[in-house]
């Protein structure tokens, strides 16, 4: 595995750990961590190249899909609870926006869970894989990045940046007050 692929794999792992541990993070800490990780993942993904594999057709590439729908929904729900009312944002790059008279809403938690699914599956594919399987997975994750999740990453980064810059989350918001929930 070349240095770019190693860097991408390490960042993918760091991202997956941060998302999986979101319930134990404060909201501001989680957002700051995502704002630190997402640009680095974007840069690393754009530089992905397999070591020596020359696939004749990119359709030969694949990643094992191991994340269950239940696990996906659990991750999405945890982030949604953490972000509360800040989870929803208006999406201007949505294809449906062209044909809509009303704004199209998107969910930060769903976007982050979508990225988590790709990276989780990638990590599980390459964990104990041969060099050839790793190269195939790198091509697959690079292709899915270009086709789908690069835009998702940029969109959610913009939404998280808005929350951070506008000060919508403060240190006081770190842990929700559950005192009235007896």
GROMACS .gro file of C-alpha atoms in nm:
model
  182
    1UNK     CA    1   0.000   0.000   0.000
    2UNK     CA    2   0.147   0.336  -0.102
    3UNK     CA    3   0.172   0.642   0.126
    4UNK     CA    4  -0.146   0.804  -0.009
    5UNK     CA    5  -0.346   0.488   0.049
    6UNK     CA    6  -0.197   0.448   0.398
    7UNK     CA    7  -0.287   0.807   0.482
    8UNK     CA    8  -0.640   0.762   0.351
    9UNK     CA    9  -0.680   0.438   0.547
   10UNK     CA   10  -0.558   0.601   0.869
   11UNK     CA   11  -0.790   0.900   0.822
   12UNK     CA   12  -1.079   0.667   0.741
   13UNK     CA   13  -1.015   0.480   1.064
   14UNK     CA   14  -0.993   0.803   1.263
   15UNK     CA   15  -1.320   0.922   1.111
   16UNK     CA   16  -1.500   0.595   1.183
   17UNK     CA   17  -1.381   0.595   1.545
   18UNK     CA   18  -1.494   0.957   1.591
   19UNK     CA   19  -1.838   0.887   1.442
   20UNK     CA   20  -1.883   0.565   1.639
   21UNK     CA   21  -1.788   0.748   1.960
   22UNK     CA   22  -2.013   1.048   1.892
   23UNK     CA   23  -2.246   0.973   2.188
   24UNK     CA   24  -1.956   1.025   2.429
   25UNK     CA   25  -1.846   1.349   2.259
   26UNK     CA   26  -1.969   1.693   2.332
   27UNK     CA   27  -2.141   1.861   2.039
   28UNK     CA   28  -1.873   2.126   1.990
   29UNK     CA   29  -1.594   1.870   2.024
   30UNK     CA   30  -1.762   1.646   1.765
   31UNK     CA   31  -1.816   1.929   1.517
   32UNK     CA   32  -1.459   2.054   1.562
   33UNK     CA   33  -1.330   1.702   1.503
   34UNK     CA   34  -1.538   1.663   1.185
   35UNK     CA   35  -1.417   2.004   1.060
   36UNK     CA   36  -1.060   1.884   1.114
   37UNK     CA   37  -1.105   1.538   0.957
   38UNK     CA   38  -1.331   1.595   0.656
   39UNK     CA   39  -1.100   1.828   0.457
   40UNK     CA   40  -0.809   1.591   0.513
   41UNK     CA   41  -1.017   1.294   0.397
   42UNK     CA   42  -1.119   1.491   0.086
   43UNK     CA   43  -0.759   1.572  -0.002
   44UNK     CA   44  -0.643   1.218   0.068
   45UNK     CA   45  -0.924   1.063  -0.138
   46UNK     CA   46  -0.840   1.281  -0.439
   47UNK     CA   47  -0.484   1.145  -0.430
   48UNK     CA   48  -0.580   0.776  -0.410
   49UNK     CA   49  -0.409   0.551  -0.659
   50UNK     CA   50  -0.363   0.175  -0.649
   51UNK     CA   51  -0.006   0.049  -0.625
   52UNK     CA   52   0.032  -0.163  -0.934
   53UNK     CA   53  -0.309  -0.278  -1.036
   54UNK     CA   54  -0.426  -0.195  -1.383
   55UNK     CA   55  -0.793  -0.277  -1.397
   56UNK     CA   56  -0.920  -0.299  -1.750
   57UNK     CA   57  -1.260  -0.184  -1.631
   58UNK     CA   58  -1.337   0.015  -1.315
   59UNK     CA   59  -1.647  -0.201  -1.273
   60UNK     CA   60  -1.409  -0.478  -1.165
   61UNK     CA   61  -1.350  -0.284  -0.843
   62UNK     CA   62  -1.554  -0.354  -0.531
   63UNK     CA   63  -1.581  -0.306  -0.158
   64UNK     CA   64  -1.745  -0.558   0.073
   65UNK     CA   65  -2.065  -0.409   0.210
   66UNK     CA   66  -2.063  -0.511   0.575
   67UNK     CA   67  -2.229  -0.224   0.761
   68UNK     CA   68  -2.584  -0.329   0.840
   69UNK     CA   69  -2.883  -0.101   0.804
   70UNK     CA   70  -2.933  -0.125   1.180
   71UNK     CA   71  -2.575  -0.011   1.248
   72UNK     CA   72  -2.612   0.270   0.992
   73UNK     CA   73  -2.934   0.391   1.155
   74UNK     CA   74  -2.775   0.372   1.500
   75UNK     CA   75  -2.484   0.594   1.390
   76UNK     CA   76  -2.717   0.838   1.215
   77UNK     CA   77  -2.947   0.856   1.517
   78UNK     CA   78  -2.660   0.915   1.761
   79UNK     CA   79  -2.532   1.208   1.555
   80UNK     CA   80  -2.883   1.346   1.508
   81UNK     CA   81  -2.940   1.347   1.885
   82UNK     CA   82  -2.602   1.512   1.940
   83UNK     CA   83  -2.674   1.790   1.689
   84UNK     CA   84  -3.039   1.841   1.781
   85UNK     CA   85  -3.206   2.120   1.584
   86UNK     CA   86  -2.877   2.191   1.404
   87UNK     CA   87  -2.894   1.856   1.222
   88UNK     CA   88  -3.103   1.989   0.933
   89UNK     CA   89  -2.974   2.236   0.676
   90UNK     CA   90  -3.087   2.368   0.339
   91UNK     CA   91  -2.918   2.195   0.050
   92UNK     CA   92  -2.852   2.396  -0.264
   93UNK     CA   93  -2.663   2.129  -0.457
   94UNK     CA   94  -2.943   1.873  -0.445
   95UNK     CA   95  -3.053   1.769  -0.795
   96UNK     CA   96  -3.421   1.805  -0.691
   97UNK     CA   97  -3.358   2.172  -0.609
   98UNK     CA   98  -3.377   2.258  -0.980
   99UNK     CA   99  -3.740   2.154  -0.992
  100UNK     CA  100  -3.856   2.265  -0.648
  101UNK     CA  101  -4.030   2.583  -0.542
  102UNK     CA  102  -3.941   2.509  -0.182
  103UNK     CA  103  -3.600   2.460  -0.024
  104UNK     CA  104  -3.465   2.106  -0.002
  105UNK     CA  105  -3.360   2.002   0.347
  106UNK     CA  106  -3.069   1.772   0.416
  107UNK     CA  107  -2.941   1.607   0.731
  108UNK     CA  108  -2.589   1.635   0.865
  109UNK     CA  109  -2.631   1.307   1.051
  110UNK     CA  110  -2.741   1.126   0.736
  111UNK     CA  111  -2.453   1.273   0.534
  112UNK     CA  112  -2.198   1.174   0.798
  113UNK     CA  113  -2.352   0.826   0.823
  114UNK     CA  114  -2.332   0.790   0.443
  115UNK     CA  115  -1.960   0.871   0.453
  116UNK     CA  116  -1.919   0.642   0.754
  117UNK     CA  117  -2.075   0.354   0.561
  118UNK     CA  118  -1.833   0.390   0.269
  119UNK     CA  119  -1.528   0.423   0.492
  120UNK     CA  120  -1.635   0.149   0.733
  121UNK     CA  121  -1.690  -0.092   0.443
  122UNK     CA  122  -1.356   0.011   0.288
  123UNK     CA  123  -1.169  -0.050   0.615
  124UNK     CA  124  -1.329  -0.389   0.657
  125UNK     CA  125  -1.240  -0.486   0.301
  126UNK     CA  126  -0.872  -0.394   0.334
  127UNK     CA  127  -0.819  -0.499   0.697
  128UNK     CA  128  -0.666  -0.841   0.618
  129UNK     CA  129  -0.668  -0.824   0.238
  130UNK     CA  130  -0.399  -0.912  -0.008
  131UNK     CA  131  -0.228  -0.632  -0.201
  132UNK     CA  132  -0.443  -0.707  -0.505
  133UNK     CA  133  -0.771  -0.690  -0.310
  134UNK     CA  134  -0.651  -0.370  -0.140
  135UNK     CA  135  -0.581  -0.213  -0.480
  136UNK     CA  136  -0.926  -0.318  -0.602
  137UNK     CA  137  -1.085  -0.160  -0.292
  138UNK     CA  138  -0.883   0.159  -0.341
  139UNK     CA  139  -1.010   0.189  -0.698
  140UNK     CA  140  -1.367   0.127  -0.577
  141UNK     CA  141  -1.353   0.385  -0.297
  142UNK     CA  142  -1.188   0.637  -0.530
  143UNK     CA  143  -1.464   0.583  -0.788
  144UNK     CA  144  -1.744   0.612  -0.532
  145UNK     CA  145  -1.576   0.928  -0.400
  146UNK     CA  146  -1.585   1.086  -0.745
  147UNK     CA  147  -1.938   0.970  -0.823
  148UNK     CA  148  -2.111   1.027  -0.490
  149UNK     CA  149  -1.958   1.097  -0.157
  150UNK     CA  150  -1.720   1.380  -0.253
  151UNK     CA  151  -2.024   1.604  -0.298
  152UNK     CA  152  -2.177   1.470   0.025
  153UNK     CA  153  -1.854   1.549   0.210
  154UNK     CA  154  -1.841   1.904   0.073
  155UNK     CA  155  -2.207   1.966   0.154
  156UNK     CA  156  -2.182   1.844   0.512
  157UNK     CA  157  -1.856   2.031   0.563
  158UNK     CA  158  -2.031   2.352   0.458
  159UNK     CA  159  -2.317   2.286   0.702
  160UNK     CA  160  -2.081   2.202   0.991
  161UNK     CA  161  -1.872   2.509   0.914
  162UNK     CA  162  -2.188   2.724   0.932
  163UNK     CA  163  -2.273   2.587   1.277
  164UNK     CA  164  -1.920   2.646   1.400
  165UNK     CA  165  -1.864   2.992   1.252
  166UNK     CA  166  -2.207   3.124   1.350
  167UNK     CA  167  -2.156   3.003   1.706
  168UNK     CA  168  -2.473   2.792   1.703
  169UNK     CA  169  -2.308   2.550   1.946
  170UNK     CA  170  -2.144   2.681   2.261
  171UNK     CA  171  -1.958   2.514   2.542
  172UNK     CA  172  -2.286   2.521   2.741
  173UNK     CA  173  -2.446   2.304   2.471
  174UNK     CA  174  -2.188   2.032   2.516
  175UNK     CA  175  -2.415   1.795   2.703
  176UNK     CA  176  -2.793   1.833   2.685
  177UNK     CA  177  -2.971   1.911   3.010
  178UNK     CA  178  -3.174   1.602   3.093
  179UNK     CA  179  -3.273   1.720   3.442
  180UNK     CA  180  -3.639   1.765   3.346
  181UNK     CA  181  -3.669   1.413   3.210
  182UNK     CA  182  -3.771   1.215   3.518
   0.00000   0.00000   0.00000
